[in-house]
Amino acid sequence: MDGRIHVLDLSEPLPHDQAFYNEQADSQRNELLSDARNDVHAAHAPPNSSHGVTAGAGEVTANAGGSRTVSALRFSHGSIKISAGQTVEWDNQDPVTPHTITFGPEPPDLVDPSPDVTVDPDGARHAIIDSTSDSTHSGFIVAAPQERLGLPQAPLGVTRFRVTFPNAGTFPYICALHDDLGMTGTVIVHH
């Protein structure tokens, strides 16, 4: 990639008006988000079950000049339909960026899980939501530093969060860090 910066005197007009730059930015944003959505769906299989959702996908590229990280701030399945009693698992496959799975209001502490969250024998966090008025929060789900190149060993990262839905209903959720960027979803539970 090659880029040039032209510094103009303050008295000189820009080559285009603001509407032109806004249109260009909108077009590029839509193209990037579309590509990211397609990449998440194509490159990442659902985790460990038929009711899996990838919570962000990322790629780190390193070369002699340094590294570059690209993250898709989306859930691979924005809406998922299950039957009452089933469990959905979210898996953060992004090697750098943390995400949360948050049902209900955002808690003041985004890093730690809500008190109702337990840990399954395989290390995944787990919650049960009985009603659409219940709330739960995964805390950060993210790869640990040792899972990244060149960083020291650390405790294993928590990259998976499960929620069991005993009852029917529509359950909206967000990533509390990236919901303003469109990282939202819904679990629709049928009888």
XYZ file of C-alpha atoms in Angstrom:
191
model
C 0.000 0.000 0.000
C 1.254 3.453 -0.851
C -0.123 6.687 0.574
C 0.643 10.342 0.089
C -0.165 13.251 2.345
C -0.551 16.702 0.842
C -0.358 19.566 3.316
C -2.275 22.592 2.106
C -2.133 26.124 3.372
C -5.186 26.938 5.518
C -6.337 29.420 2.881
C -6.436 26.766 0.134
C -9.691 24.877 -0.466
C -9.818 21.088 -0.236
C -10.041 19.225 -3.573
C -13.596 18.043 -2.712
C -16.459 19.149 -0.471
C -17.355 17.442 2.841
C -20.265 15.542 1.253
C -17.782 13.811 -1.092
C -15.588 12.686 1.838
C -18.639 11.538 3.836
C -19.867 9.475 0.883
C -16.425 7.921 0.440
C -16.221 7.040 4.154
C -19.741 5.521 4.158
C -18.931 3.414 1.111
C -15.654 2.128 2.557
C -17.235 1.433 5.973
C -20.067 -0.569 4.397
C -17.608 -2.517 2.255
C -15.363 -3.319 5.242
C -18.283 -4.398 7.437
C -19.696 -6.519 4.625
C -16.323 -8.211 4.097
C -15.913 -8.793 7.839
C -19.377 -10.363 8.097
C -18.632 -12.649 5.148
C -15.219 -13.588 6.567
C -16.699 -14.495 9.954
C -19.346 -16.721 8.355
C -16.958 -18.381 5.911
C -13.803 -18.835 7.951
C -15.051 -19.800 11.380
C -17.099 -22.888 12.065
C -19.502 -22.690 14.990
C -17.849 -23.800 18.230
C -18.400 -27.248 19.761
C -22.142 -27.565 19.053
C -24.877 -26.892 16.549
C -25.853 -23.914 18.706
C -22.551 -22.047 18.500
C -21.885 -18.379 17.871
C -18.463 -16.959 17.079
C -18.041 -13.794 19.149
C -15.672 -11.843 16.938
C -12.948 -13.163 14.724
C -9.514 -11.738 14.289
C -6.321 -12.177 12.412
C -2.801 -11.136 13.354
C -0.299 -10.842 10.522
C 3.375 -10.380 11.356
C 6.258 -9.587 9.039
C 9.681 -7.979 9.258
C 8.046 -4.554 9.539
C 5.819 -5.376 12.516
C 2.356 -6.748 12.981
C -1.192 -5.864 12.032
C -4.409 -6.975 13.691
C -7.792 -7.095 12.000
C -10.915 -7.789 14.068
C -14.503 -8.394 13.003
C -16.688 -6.803 15.661
C -19.752 -8.924 14.979
C -21.386 -12.119 16.188
C -21.314 -14.744 13.417
C -25.031 -15.487 13.914
C -26.825 -12.311 14.943
C -29.967 -14.313 15.613
C -30.084 -17.950 16.636
C -33.159 -20.148 17.195
C -33.170 -22.995 19.708
C -35.634 -25.088 21.717
C -36.301 -24.577 25.430
C -33.721 -26.414 27.534
C -30.890 -26.048 25.013
C -27.594 -24.243 25.501
C -25.865 -21.710 23.251
C -22.076 -21.369 23.315
C -20.196 -18.229 22.278
C -16.532 -18.619 21.352
C -14.187 -15.648 20.951
C -11.802 -16.586 18.149
C -10.216 -13.136 18.029
C -6.597 -13.482 19.213
C -6.409 -9.971 20.678
C -9.768 -8.257 21.258
C -11.907 -9.066 24.321
C -15.679 -9.378 23.977
C -18.578 -9.873 26.376
C -21.921 -11.623 26.155
C -24.309 -9.429 28.113
C -28.037 -10.034 28.589
C -29.818 -7.114 30.258
C -28.205 -3.883 31.454
C -24.453 -3.407 31.244
C -22.802 -3.982 34.623
C -20.402 -1.389 36.082
C -17.535 -3.936 35.951
C -17.185 -5.275 32.422
C -14.078 -7.386 33.099
C -15.485 -9.870 35.613
C -18.524 -12.123 35.090
C -21.770 -11.585 36.978
C -22.194 -13.597 40.225
C -24.564 -16.139 38.623
C -21.872 -17.357 36.193
C -20.240 -20.708 36.989
C -17.318 -22.508 35.349
C -17.848 -25.833 33.568
C -15.254 -28.651 33.933
C -13.798 -27.776 30.515
C -13.141 -24.159 31.592
C -16.028 -22.462 29.780
C -18.125 -19.990 31.741
C -21.821 -20.904 32.037
C -25.063 -19.188 33.071
C -28.755 -20.088 33.086
C -31.390 -17.543 32.055
C -34.918 -18.500 33.122
C -36.829 -15.451 31.906
C -36.522 -12.540 29.502
C -36.179 -10.212 32.507
C -33.067 -12.051 33.788
C -29.649 -10.569 33.164
C -26.207 -12.115 33.048
C -22.763 -11.002 31.923
C -19.864 -13.189 30.757
C -17.082 -10.836 31.754
C -14.248 -10.549 29.244
C -13.848 -13.578 27.014
C -10.476 -13.297 25.314
C -7.384 -15.325 24.474
C -4.633 -15.186 27.084
C -1.289 -13.555 26.236
C 0.546 -16.896 25.840
C -1.788 -17.629 22.949
C -0.230 -14.675 21.110
C 3.211 -14.617 19.553
C 6.140 -13.435 21.636
C 4.331 -12.823 24.932
C 5.083 -14.563 28.255
C 3.058 -17.421 29.706
C -0.086 -16.538 31.648
C -3.127 -18.416 32.949
C -5.338 -19.775 30.196
C -7.769 -17.285 28.739
C -11.509 -17.783 28.934
C -12.683 -17.778 25.327
C -16.051 -19.536 25.713
C -19.336 -18.633 27.405
C -22.470 -20.777 27.519
C -26.043 -19.903 28.415
C -28.802 -22.459 28.985
C -32.372 -21.303 28.255
C -34.969 -23.471 30.107
C -37.954 -21.384 28.944
C -39.270 -19.901 25.704
C -38.769 -16.237 24.881
C -36.734 -13.734 22.902
C -33.455 -12.825 24.583
C -31.468 -9.867 23.152
C -27.774 -9.632 24.018
C -24.803 -7.380 23.306
C -21.057 -7.214 23.524
C -20.856 -4.466 26.159
C -17.603 -3.242 24.594
C -18.729 -3.089 20.966
C -22.539 -2.798 20.906
C -22.279 0.777 19.600
C -20.499 -0.718 16.579
C -23.312 -3.200 15.939
C -22.108 -6.211 17.934
C -25.558 -7.332 19.077
C -27.641 -10.476 18.775
C -30.797 -12.317 19.780
C -31.511 -15.840 21.015
C -35.045 -16.962 20.130
C -36.166 -19.888 22.286
C -39.194 -21.972 21.218
C -41.110 -24.558 23.297
